[in-house]
Coordinates of C-alpha atoms in Angstrom, one line a residue:
M190 CA 0.0 0.0 0.0
S191 CA 2.8 2.5 0.9
D192 CA 4.8 1.7 -2.2
E193 CA 1.7 2.3 -4.4
C194 CA 1.0 5.6 -2.7
L195 CA 4.6 6.8 -3.2
E196 CA 4.6 6.1 -7.0
G197 CA 3.7 9.7 -7.6
L198 CA 7.1 10.6 -6.0
A199 CA 9.2 8.1 -8.0
C200 CA 11.8 10.6 -9.2
T201 CA 15.5 10.8 -8.7
Y202 CA 17.3 14.1 -8.8
E203 CA 20.9 15.4 -8.9
F204 CA 22.4 18.8 -8.2
A205 CA 23.2 20.7 -11.4
P206 CA 24.1 24.3 -12.3
S207 CA 21.1 26.4 -13.3
G208 CA 22.8 27.8 -16.4
V209 CA 25.9 27.8 -18.5
L210 CA 29.0 28.7 -16.4
P211 CA 31.2 31.5 -17.8
T212 CA 34.5 31.0 -19.6
V213 CA 37.4 33.1 -18.3
D214 CA 41.0 33.9 -19.0
P215 CA 42.8 33.3 -15.7
S216 CA 46.2 34.4 -17.1
L217 CA 45.2 38.0 -17.5
T218 CA 46.4 40.1 -14.6
I219 CA 45.8 43.7 -13.8
K220 CA 49.5 44.6 -14.6
Q221 CA 49.2 42.8 -18.0
W222 CA 46.0 44.8 -18.7
L223 CA 47.5 48.2 -17.7
L224 CA 51.1 48.0 -18.6
S225 CA 52.8 47.7 -22.0
A226 CA 55.1 44.8 -22.8
S227 CA 58.3 46.6 -21.9
A228 CA 56.9 48.2 -18.8
F229 CA 55.5 44.8 -17.8
N230 CA 59.0 43.1 -18.1
R231 CA 60.7 45.9 -16.2
Y232 CA 58.1 45.8 -13.4
N233 CA 58.5 42.0 -13.1
A234 CA 62.3 42.3 -13.0
F235 CA 62.1 45.0 -10.3
L236 CA 59.8 42.7 -8.2
H237 CA 62.1 39.8 -8.6
K238 CA 65.1 41.8 -7.6
Y239 CA 63.6 43.4 -4.6
N240 CA 61.0 40.8 -3.6
R241 CA 62.5 40.0 -0.2
P242 CA 62.9 43.7 1.0
I243 CA 59.4 44.4 -0.2
T244 CA 58.0 41.4 1.7
V245 CA 59.9 42.4 4.9
I246 CA 58.7 46.0 4.7
G247 CA 55.1 44.8 4.1
H248 CA 55.2 42.6 7.2
T249 CA 56.7 45.5 9.2
G250 CA 53.7 47.6 8.2
S251 CA 51.3 44.9 9.4
I252 CA 53.1 44.8 12.8
L253 CA 53.0 48.6 13.0
S254 CA 49.3 48.5 12.4
A255 CA 48.7 46.3 15.5
A256 CA 51.2 48.4 17.5
V257 CA 49.3 51.6 16.6
I258 CA 46.1 50.2 17.9
V259 CA 47.2 48.5 21.1
G260 CA 50.4 50.6 21.9
P261 CA 50.7 53.8 23.8
A262 CA 49.1 56.8 22.0
S263 CA 52.5 58.7 21.8
F264 CA 54.1 55.7 20.1
G265 CA 51.0 55.1 17.9
R266 CA 51.0 58.6 16.5
V267 CA 54.6 58.3 15.4
A268 CA 54.1 54.7 14.0
A269 CA 51.0 55.8 12.1
I270 CA 53.2 58.1 10.0
V271 CA 55.6 55.3 9.1
Q272 CA 53.0 52.5 8.6
P273 CA 51.3 53.8 5.4
F274 CA 54.7 54.0 3.6
C275 CA 55.5 50.4 4.7
S276 CA 52.1 49.1 3.6
F277 CA 52.1 51.2 0.4
I278 CA 55.3 49.6 -0.8
G279 CA 53.9 46.1 -0.9
A280 CA 50.3 47.0 -1.8
P281 CA 50.8 47.6 -5.6
S282 CA 52.4 44.2 -6.1
I283 CA 49.5 42.5 -4.5
I284 CA 46.8 44.5 -6.3
L285 CA 48.4 44.3 -9.7
S286 CA 48.8 40.5 -9.4
L287 CA 45.0 40.0 -9.2
R288 CA 43.4 38.3 -12.2
V289 CA 41.0 40.6 -14.0
N290 CA 38.3 38.1 -15.1
L291 CA 38.2 36.3 -11.8
L292 CA 38.0 39.6 -10.0
R293 CA 35.0 40.6 -12.0
L294 CA 33.3 37.3 -10.9
V295 CA 34.2 38.0 -7.2
L296 CA 32.8 41.6 -7.4
S297 CA 29.4 40.1 -8.4
T298 CA 29.0 38.0 -5.2
F299 CA 27.0 38.8 -2.1
D300 CA 29.9 37.6 0.1
F301 CA 32.3 40.2 -1.1
W302 CA 30.0 43.1 -0.7
Y303 CA 28.7 42.0 2.7
G304 CA 32.3 41.5 4.0
S305 CA 33.4 44.8 2.4
I306 CA 30.6 46.8 4.0
T307 CA 31.4 45.2 7.4
D308 CA 35.0 46.1 7.0
T309 CA 34.2 49.7 6.1
V310 CA 32.0 50.0 9.2
C311 CA 34.8 48.7 11.4
C312 CA 37.4 51.1 9.9
V313 CA 35.0 54.1 10.4
C314 CA 34.6 53.0 14.0
Y315 CA 38.3 52.9 14.5
A316 CA 38.7 56.4 13.0
I317 CA 36.1 57.6 15.5
L318 CA 38.0 55.9 18.4
F319 CA 41.3 57.5 17.4
Q320 CA 40.4 61.1 16.2
D321 CA 44.0 62.0 15.6
V322 CA 46.9 61.1 13.2
R323 CA 46.4 57.4 13.9
I324 CA 43.6 57.3 11.5
A325 CA 46.2 57.3 8.7
I326 CA 46.5 53.5 9.0
M327 CA 42.8 53.0 8.2
P328 CA 42.8 53.3 4.3
L329 CA 45.5 50.6 3.7
T330 CA 44.1 48.5 6.6
W331 CA 40.7 48.6 4.9
L332 CA 42.3 47.7 1.6
G333 CA 44.1 44.7 3.1
Y334 CA 41.0 43.2 4.4
V335 CA 39.2 43.8 1.1
F336 CA 42.1 42.1 -0.6
S337 CA 41.7 39.1 1.6
M338 CA 38.1 38.7 0.4
C339 CA 39.4 38.6 -3.2
V340 CA 41.0 35.3 -2.6
D341 CA 39.5 33.8 -5.8
A342 CA 41.4 36.4 -8.0
N343 CA 44.7 35.6 -6.3
L344 CA 46.4 32.5 -7.8
R345 CA 49.2 32.3 -5.3
D346 CA 50.1 29.2 -3.4
A347 CA 47.1 27.7 -1.7
N348 CA 48.9 27.1 1.6
E349 CA 50.0 30.7 1.6
T350 CA 46.5 31.9 1.0
M351 CA 45.2 29.7 3.8
G352 CA 47.9 31.0 6.1
N353 CA 46.9 34.6 5.3
A354 CA 43.3 33.8 6.2
I355 CA 44.3 32.3 9.5
A356 CA 46.6 35.2 10.2
N357 CA 43.7 37.7 9.5
A358 CA 41.4 35.7 11.7
G359 CA 43.9 35.8 14.5
C360 CA 44.3 39.6 14.0
M361 CA 40.5 40.0 14.2
M362 CA 40.4 38.1 17.4
F363 CA 43.3 40.2 18.8
L364 CA 41.7 43.5 17.8
G365 CA 38.4 42.4 19.3
L366 CA 40.0 41.6 22.6
A367 CA 41.8 44.9 22.6
C368 CA 38.6 46.8 22.0
A369 CA 36.6 44.7 24.5
L370 CA 39.2 45.1 27.3
Q371 CA 39.6 48.8 26.5
I372 CA 43.3 48.5 25.9
I373 CA 43.3 51.2 23.2
D374 CA 45.0 54.2 24.6
D375 CA 43.4 57.7 24.4
A376 CA 40.3 56.2 22.7
H377 CA 37.2 58.4 22.2
Q378 CA 33.8 56.7 22.7
L379 CA 30.9 58.1 20.5
V380 CA 27.4 57.3 21.6
L381 CA 25.4 56.7 18.4
F382 CA 22.1 56.9 20.1
S383 CA 20.7 57.0 23.6
S384 CA 17.1 56.4 24.7
W385 CA 15.8 55.7 28.2
K386 CA 18.2 53.1 29.6
R387 CA 19.6 52.0 26.3
S388 CA 22.6 53.2 24.3
L389 CA 24.8 52.1 21.4
S390 CA 28.4 53.2 21.1
T391 CA 31.0 52.8 18.4
K392 CA 32.9 50.3 20.6
E393 CA 29.9 47.9 20.5
V394 CA 29.4 48.3 16.8
L395 CA 33.1 47.6 16.3
L396 CA 33.0 44.5 18.4
N397 CA 30.1 43.0 16.4
G398 CA 31.7 43.9 13.1
L399 CA 35.0 42.3 14.1
G400 CA 33.1 39.1 15.1
I401 CA 31.5 38.8 11.7
L402 CA 34.8 39.4 9.9
L403 CA 36.4 36.7 12.2
I404 CA 33.7 34.2 11.0
W405 CA 34.4 35.2 7.4
M406 CA 38.1 34.7 7.7
V407 CA 37.7 31.3 9.4
R408 CA 35.3 30.3 6.6
T409 CA 37.9 31.3 4.0
A410 CA 40.6 29.2 5.7
V411 CA 38.4 26.2 6.1
R412 CA 37.3 26.3 2.4
K413 CA 40.9 26.8 1.3
R414 CA 41.9 23.7 3.3
Q415 CA 39.1 21.7 1.6
C416 CA 40.5 22.9 -1.8
I417 CA 43.9 21.7 -0.9
E418 CA 42.6 18.3 0.1
R419 CA 40.6 18.0 -3.1
R420 CA 43.6 18.9 -5.2
K421 CA 45.6 16.1 -3.5
Q422 CA 42.8 13.6 -4.2
T423 CA 42.3 14.5 -7.9
Q424 CA 46.0 14.9 -8.7
Q425 CA 45.1 17.8 -11.0
C426 CA 45.9 21.5 -11.3
T427 CA 42.4 22.5 -10.2
N428 CA 41.5 25.8 -8.6
Q429 CA 38.3 25.8 -6.6
M430 CA 36.7 29.2 -6.2
I431 CA 35.7 30.2 -2.6
S432 CA 33.5 33.3 -2.9
Y433 CA 32.0 32.8 -6.4
R434 CA 29.6 29.9 -6.5
C435 CA 26.9 28.9 -9.0
K436 CA 23.1 28.6 -8.6
L437 CA 21.8 25.0 -8.4
I438 CA 18.7 23.3 -9.7
L439 CA 17.4 19.8 -9.1
L440 CA 17.8 18.0 -12.4
V441 CA 15.9 14.8 -13.0
R442 CA 18.0 11.7 -13.7
E443 CA 16.7 9.8 -16.8
G444 CA 16.6 6.0 -16.2
G445 CA 18.5 6.3 -12.9
I446 CA 21.7 7.2 -14.8
Q447 CA 23.5 10.3 -13.9
S448 CA 23.4 12.7 -16.8
S449 CA 26.4 14.7 -17.9
V450 CA 25.5 18.3 -17.0
N451 CA 28.1 19.8 -19.4
A452 CA 26.8 17.6 -22.2
V453 CA 23.2 18.5 -21.5
R454 CA 23.9 22.2 -21.6
G455 CA 26.5 22.1 -24.2
G456 CA 28.5 24.9 -25.6
R457 CA 30.8 27.3 -23.8
G458 CA 29.8 30.0 -21.4
K459 CA 30.0 33.7 -21.7
V460 CA 33.6 34.9 -22.3
L461 CA 34.7 37.3 -19.7
S462 CA 37.6 39.0 -21.3
P463 CA 37.6 42.8 -21.2
V464 CA 40.9 43.1 -23.2
T465 CA 42.1 40.6 -25.7
S466 CA 44.9 42.6 -27.3
K467 CA 47.3 42.7 -24.4
A468 CA 47.0 39.0 -23.4
S469 CA 47.2 35.7 -25.2
P470 CA 43.8 34.1 -25.2
K471 CA 43.9 31.2 -22.8
Q472 CA 40.2 30.6 -22.0
V473 CA 39.1 27.9 -19.5
Q474 CA 35.6 26.8 -18.7
L475 CA 34.4 27.0 -15.2
K476 CA 32.9 23.6 -14.1
H477 CA 30.5 22.7 -11.3
I478 CA 32.0 20.3 -8.8
P479 CA 29.6 17.4 -8.8
I480 CA 27.9 16.5 -5.5
P481 CA 27.9 12.7 -5.1
V482 CA 24.4 12.5 -3.7
T483 CA 21.5 10.5 -5.0
I484 CA 18.3 12.4 -4.3
K485 CA 15.3 10.1 -4.3
A486 CA 12.0 12.0 -3.8
T487 CA 10.6 9.1 -1.8
R488 CA 13.1 9.6 1.0
L489 CA 11.2 11.9 3.2
I490 CA 11.7 12.9 6.8
C491 CA 8.2 11.6 7.7
R492 CA 6.7 9.4 5.0
R493 CA 3.6 8.8 7.1
L494 CA 2.5 12.4 6.5
F495 CA 2.4 11.9 2.8
L496 CA 0.7 8.5 3.2
G497 CA -1.9 10.2 5.3
F498 CA -2.6 12.7 2.5
E499 CA -2.9 9.9 0.1
F500 CA -5.3 8.0 2.4
I501 CA -7.6 11.0 2.5
R502 CA -7.4 11.4 -1.2
T503 CA -8.4 7.7 -1.7
R504 CA -11.5 8.3 0.5
F505 CA -12.8 11.0 -1.8
S506 CA -12.4 11.6 -5.5
R507 CA -8.9 12.3 -6.7
T508 CA -9.5 16.0 -7.2
W509 CA -11.7 16.8 -4.2
G510 CA -9.4 14.8 -1.9
R511 CA -6.4 16.9 -2.9
V512 CA -8.4 20.1 -2.6
L513 CA -9.5 19.1 0.9
C514 CA -5.9 18.3 2.0
L515 CA -4.5 21.5 0.7
S516 CA -7.3 23.5 2.1
I517 CA -6.7 22.1 5.6
L518 CA -2.9 22.6 5.3
Y519 CA -2.9 26.1 4.0
G520 CA -5.8 27.1 6.3
V521 CA -3.7 26.1 9.3
G522 CA -0.8 28.1 7.9
L523 CA -2.9 31.2 7.2
V524 CA -4.3 31.1 10.7
G525 CA -0.8 30.7 12.1
I526 CA 0.7 33.7 10.3
T527 CA -2.3 35.9 10.8
T528 CA -2.5 35.3 14.6
T529 CA 1.3 35.7 14.9
V530 CA 1.1 39.2 13.4
L531 CA -1.9 40.1 15.6
V532 CA -0.1 38.9 18.8
T533 CA 3.1 40.7 17.8
L534 CA 1.2 44.0 17.4
R535 CA -0.5 43.7 20.8
L536 CA 2.3 42.3 22.9
R537 CA 2.0 45.0 25.6
D538 CA -1.8 45.0 25.5
P539 CA -3.1 43.7 28.9
E540 CA -6.4 42.7 27.2
L541 CA -4.7 40.4 24.7
P542 CA -6.6 37.1 25.0
N543 CA -4.5 34.1 25.9
W544 CA -6.3 31.8 23.4
L545 CA -5.0 34.0 20.6
V546 CA -1.4 33.5 21.7
I547 CA -1.9 29.7 22.1
T548 CA -3.6 29.5 18.7
S549 CA -0.7 31.3 17.0
I550 CA 2.1 29.2 18.4
S551 CA 0.2 25.9 18.0
T552 CA -0.9 26.4 14.4
T553 CA 2.6 27.7 13.4
I554 CA 4.3 24.7 14.9
A555 CA 1.8 22.3 13.2
F556 CA 2.3 23.9 9.8
F557 CA 6.1 24.0 10.3
F558 CA 6.4 20.3 11.2
V559 CA 4.1 19.2 8.3
I560 CA 6.2 21.0 5.7
A561 CA 9.5 19.9 7.4
G562 CA 8.3 16.3 7.5
L563 CA 7.7 16.4 3.7
C564 CA 11.3 17.5 3.1
Q565 CA 13.9 15.3 1.3
T566 CA 16.4 13.7 3.7
N567 CA 19.6 14.2 1.6
I568 CA 18.9 17.8 0.8
L569 CA 18.1 18.6 4.4
L570 CA 21.4 17.0 5.5
R571 CA 23.2 19.1 2.8
L572 CA 21.5 22.2 4.2
S573 CA 22.7 21.4 7.7
S574 CA 26.3 21.4 6.5
S575 CA 25.9 24.6 4.4
F576 CA 27.7 27.6 5.7
D577 CA 25.0 30.0 4.6
A578 CA 22.2 28.1 6.2
V579 CA 24.0 27.5 9.4
F580 CA 25.3 31.1 9.7
L581 CA 21.8 32.6 9.1
S582 CA 20.1 30.1 11.4
L583 CA 22.6 30.8 14.2
Q584 CA 22.2 34.6 13.7
L585 CA 18.4 34.1 13.9
Q586 CA 18.5 32.0 17.0
L587 CA 20.7 34.6 18.8
A588 CA 18.4 37.4 17.8
I589 CA 15.4 35.5 19.1
I590 CA 17.0 34.9 22.5
C591 CA 17.9 38.6 22.7
V592 CA 14.3 39.7 21.9
C593 CA 12.9 37.3 24.5
D594 CA 15.3 38.8 27.0
L595 CA 14.1 42.3 26.1
F596 CA 10.6 41.4 27.1
N597 CA 11.9 39.8 30.3
W598 CA 10.8 36.4 29.1
D599 CA 7.1 37.2 29.2
W600 CA 5.3 34.0 28.1
R601 CA 3.1 35.8 25.6
A602 CA 6.0 37.7 24.0
T603 CA 8.1 34.5 24.0
C604 CA 5.3 32.6 22.2
A605 CA 5.1 35.4 19.6
V606 CA 8.8 35.5 19.1
L607 CA 9.0 31.7 18.8
S608 CA 6.2 31.7 16.2
S609 CA 8.2 34.3 14.1
Y610 CA 11.3 32.0 14.5
F611 CA 9.5 29.0 13.2
W612 CA 8.2 30.9 10.1
L613 CA 11.7 32.1 9.3
Q614 CA 13.2 28.7 9.9
L615 CA 10.6 27.3 7.5
V616 CA 12.0 29.5 4.7
L617 CA 15.5 28.0 5.3
V618 CA 14.3 24.4 4.7
L619 CA 12.3 25.1 1.6
D620 CA 15.2 24.0 -0.6
A621 CA 14.6 20.5 0.8
L622 CA 11.2 20.3 -0.9
T623 CA 11.7 18.5 -4.2
P624 CA 9.9 19.8 -7.3
V625 CA 7.5 16.9 -7.4
M626 CA 6.6 17.5 -3.8
R627 CA 6.0 21.2 -4.5
H628 CA 3.7 20.1 -7.3
Q629 CA 1.8 17.8 -5.0
L630 CA 1.5 20.7 -2.5
A631 CA 0.8 23.3 -5.2
F632 CA 3.5 25.4 -3.5
D633 CA 5.6 28.1 -5.0
L634 CA 8.8 29.4 -3.4
R635 CA 7.6 33.0 -4.0
Y636 CA 4.9 32.5 -1.4
A637 CA 7.7 32.6 1.2
T638 CA 8.4 36.2 0.3
I639 CA 5.4 37.2 2.5
V640 CA 7.2 35.7 5.5
L641 CA 10.5 37.5 4.7
V642 CA 8.9 40.9 4.1
L643 CA 6.9 40.6 7.3
A644 CA 10.1 39.7 9.2
A645 CA 11.9 42.6 7.7
L646 CA 9.1 45.0 8.7
G647 CA 9.1 43.6 12.2
Q648 CA 12.8 44.2 12.6
V649 CA 12.4 47.8 11.4
A650 CA 9.6 48.3 13.9
L651 CA 11.6 46.8 16.7
T652 CA 14.6 49.1 15.8
L653 CA 12.4 52.2 15.9
E654 CA 10.9 51.0 19.2
L655 CA 14.3 50.7 20.8
M656 CA 15.7 54.0 19.3
V657 CA 12.7 56.4 19.0
W658 CA 9.3 55.3 20.3
D659 CA 10.1 53.5 23.5
N660 CA 6.4 52.6 24.1
W661 CA 7.0 49.1 25.4
E662 CA 9.7 50.0 27.9
L663 CA 12.0 47.2 27.0
Q664 CA 14.9 46.3 29.3
D665 CA 18.6 46.3 28.3
R666 CA 20.2 43.7 30.5
V667 CA 23.9 43.3 31.0
L668 CA 25.0 39.9 29.6
V669 CA 28.6 39.9 30.7
D670 CA 30.2 42.1 33.4
R671 CA 33.6 40.7 34.3
E672 CA 37.2 41.8 34.9
V673 CA 39.8 40.2 32.6
F674 CA 43.4 41.0 33.3
G675 CA 42.3 43.9 35.5
R676 CA 40.2 45.4 32.6
P677 CA 36.4 45.6 32.7
M678 CA 34.5 43.7 30.0
V679 CA 30.8 44.6 29.6
F680 CA 28.4 43.2 27.0
R681 CA 24.8 44.4 26.7
V682 CA 21.8 42.8 25.0
V683 CA 20.7 45.8 22.7
P684 CA 24.0 46.3 20.9
F685 CA 24.4 42.6 20.3
L686 CA 20.8 42.4 19.1
F687 CA 21.3 45.3 16.6
S688 CA 24.1 43.5 14.8
R689 CA 22.1 40.3 14.6
M690 CA 19.0 42.1 13.3
L691 CA 21.0 43.9 10.7
T692 CA 22.5 40.6 9.5
V693 CA 19.2 38.8 9.4
F694 CA 17.6 41.8 7.5
L695 CA 20.3 41.8 4.8
W696 CA 20.0 38.0 4.3
C697 CA 16.2 38.2 4.2
M698 CA 16.5 40.8 1.4
R699 CA 19.0 38.5 -0.4
L700 CA 16.6 35.6 -0.2
V701 CA 13.8 37.7 -1.5
W702 CA 16.0 38.8 -4.5
R703 CA 16.9 35.1 -5.2
M704 CA 13.3 34.0 -5.1
W705 CA 12.1 36.7 -7.6
T706 CA 15.1 36.4 -10.0
R707 CA 15.2 32.7 -10.5
D708 CA 15.9 31.4 -14.0
H709 CA 14.4 27.9 -13.4
P710 CA 11.4 26.7 -11.4
S711 CA 13.4 24.2 -9.5
E712 CA 16.3 26.6 -8.7
L713 CA 17.4 26.5 -5.0
I714 CA 17.4 29.7 -3.0
L715 CA 20.0 28.9 -0.3
L716 CA 22.2 26.1 -1.5
L717 CA 24.9 27.1 -4.0
G718 CA 27.3 24.9 -5.9
N719 CA 31.1 25.0 -5.8
V720 CA 33.0 25.9 -9.0
E721 CA 36.4 25.0 -10.2
Y722 CA 38.6 25.3 -13.3
V723 CA 41.8 23.6 -14.5
Y724 CA 44.7 26.0 -14.9
K725 CA 48.4 25.8 -14.2
S726 CA 50.1 29.2 -13.8
N727 CA 53.1 29.4 -16.2
R728 CA 55.2 31.9 -14.4
G729 CA 57.9 31.7 -17.0
Q730 CA 55.7 33.6 -19.4
Q731 CA 55.4 36.5 -17.0
R732 CA 59.1 37.0 -16.6
P733 CA 61.4 39.1 -18.8
Y734 CA 63.4 37.2 -21.4
Q735 CA 66.8 38.5 -20.1
W736 CA 65.9 37.3 -16.6
R737 CA 64.9 33.9 -17.9
R738 CA 68.1 33.5 -19.9
Q739 CA 70.2 34.5 -16.9
T740 CA 68.3 32.0 -14.7
T741 CA 68.9 29.2 -17.2
V742 CA 72.6 29.9 -17.3
T743 CA 72.8 30.0 -13.5
R744 CA 71.0 26.7 -13.3
R745 CA 73.4 25.1 -15.7
R746 CA 76.4 26.4 -13.8
W747 CA 74.8 25.1 -10.6
K748 CA 74.3 21.6 -12.1
V749 CA 77.9 21.5 -13.3
W750 CA 79.3 22.7 -10.0
T751 CA 77.2 20.2 -8.1
K752 CA 78.3 17.3 -10.4
V753 CA 82.0 18.2 -10.0
T754 CA 81.6 18.5 -6.2
Q755 CA 80.0 15.1 -6.0
T756 CA 82.7 13.5 -8.1
T757 CA 85.4 15.0 -5.9
L758 CA 83.8 13.9 -2.7
R759 CA 83.3 10.4 -4.0
A760 CA 87.0 10.1 -5.1
T761 CA 88.4 11.5 -1.9
R762 CA 86.2 9.5 0.3
I763 CA 88.3 7.6 3.0
E764 CA 87.0 4.1 3.7
P765 CA 87.1 2.9 7.3
T766 CA 90.1 0.7 8.1
P767 CA 89.0 -2.8 9.2
V768 CA 89.8 -3.8 12.7
V769 CA 92.2 -6.8 12.5
V770 CA 93.0 -9.0 15.5
D771 CA 96.7 -9.6 15.9
T772 CA 97.1 -13.4 15.7
G773 CA 100.7 -13.4 14.8
E774 CA 100.1 -14.0 11.2
E775 CA 101.5 -11.9 8.5
R776 CA 99.2 -9.2 7.1
T777 CA 98.5 -8.9 3.4
P778 CA 98.3 -5.5 1.9
N779 CA 94.8 -4.2 0.7
T780 CA 95.4 -4.4 -3.0
K781 CA 92.0 -2.9 -3.8
Q782 CA 92.5 0.2 -1.7
S783 CA 96.0 0.7 -3.0
S784 CA 94.9 0.3 -6.6
K785 CA 92.2 2.9 -6.0
S786 CA 94.7 5.4 -4.6
M787 CA 97.0 4.7 -7.5
R788 CA 94.3 5.3 -10.0
W789 CA 93.4 8.5 -8.2

């Protein structure tokens, strides 16, 4: 009976890119694009000759940046004058080595702009804290963190890139501790707003921004480590992109055989080459890294839910049974979202009926668990390991806890906040609904934009309540009030909540944009696919001819000198004299050793 009921879901899917991936030229750097051939060769020769001094000066500038922030103000003002010169010497070589076409792909990603805006906010907060000559380190510091987010456009050694990401993460943690412990000398606090018993200062904004950048740097290091492991397994010169990823769809397998995505789509993608006259065309095709997962639509979290729907449909006619099931399901959902909005608007109303609060939380939980129970198992596991889904879910949970604390854990407010959480969490698991299940439920992903828009409006209203209106008299409790190394460390609820709400708001708008700009009905909104390309950097083509010739001659001389040295050492090697026990017999000379010495 169960197998017959599940025949309507007898489909097998695979992850595939939603469109043709672009074709790029990874060999074209910014210096190749801007400089002429002679200037290009002279610049490379200069870099090769003074590479070590430039590297040392650049690291010195990084050390001076940390010293300016945590050192005494008198020393920091002097070091802030020297630091820009040190950083500026190494900055052009790093910027000009970026790949033009790969940089264009990175600039089109949400991750880059989200990290860049956060980095900008942190640098502005540092400038407000200093308010003197120490702000001179901010432009190049900002540029350094932005460059770390352009990791896909930098084809340097993978281990070096991973090391830079780890170093940046450690620097973020160090700066966050320095700001939290108030180690910065002669720092000026600026209160951005103050209302009733709540306030928000630049220090608290800076701490939250550094926390987000720390998570971003750790993510970059982890993904780069995965790229290194994959390169070792494939034994190929593959370069996996970290920031740029492709949109995914659920493609039906025909006859249970995995289809070739590249063959299905055919052709080559859009060529991203702004200049073709200054670089030899060396186009490579970006490829989607296949995900070895077999997605069977019949593997549901709770198969009994679908069997229950089928049982109701068999009791009535095929059409009327489906109409009855969907009417009950979406009726419960409509009641849940309507009562949630009503309860949220009347949280401080003493005449708010309790039955309305109970109805909102019960219908919301019922609708959530029905939809979640019809999700596909493998896709849901994939979502649980996705950075985007985990990051957004974690930010949402922290925001919900802070809002409940603002209302002093009032049970009506807690129920309303939990209802909102379940509705937003429902949006995060919609990717796990297979296309055939969406067809059975007559569900479109664009319906979820109602939840996202209502959540965004609720966050705006809560922000205005905390900053301007102050009608609900919400509390701002101290989360942490400790002394660490003799320094006070204080964290409050409202500043922490503001950062979480801003993050959730931006990601909600991103999901709304993804839902309304889909190119395919089965395109996923949260899961993205990893992209790679096969390319081996030929550094010899980027070096001047005279330098390559000199290098070749030097290598030949080194080989000849090494061979002569090895021959000399082998000929002059002294063999150990054997220990002979004196038995009174006459010794015979070692003819082999004497003949060797004679030949020599």
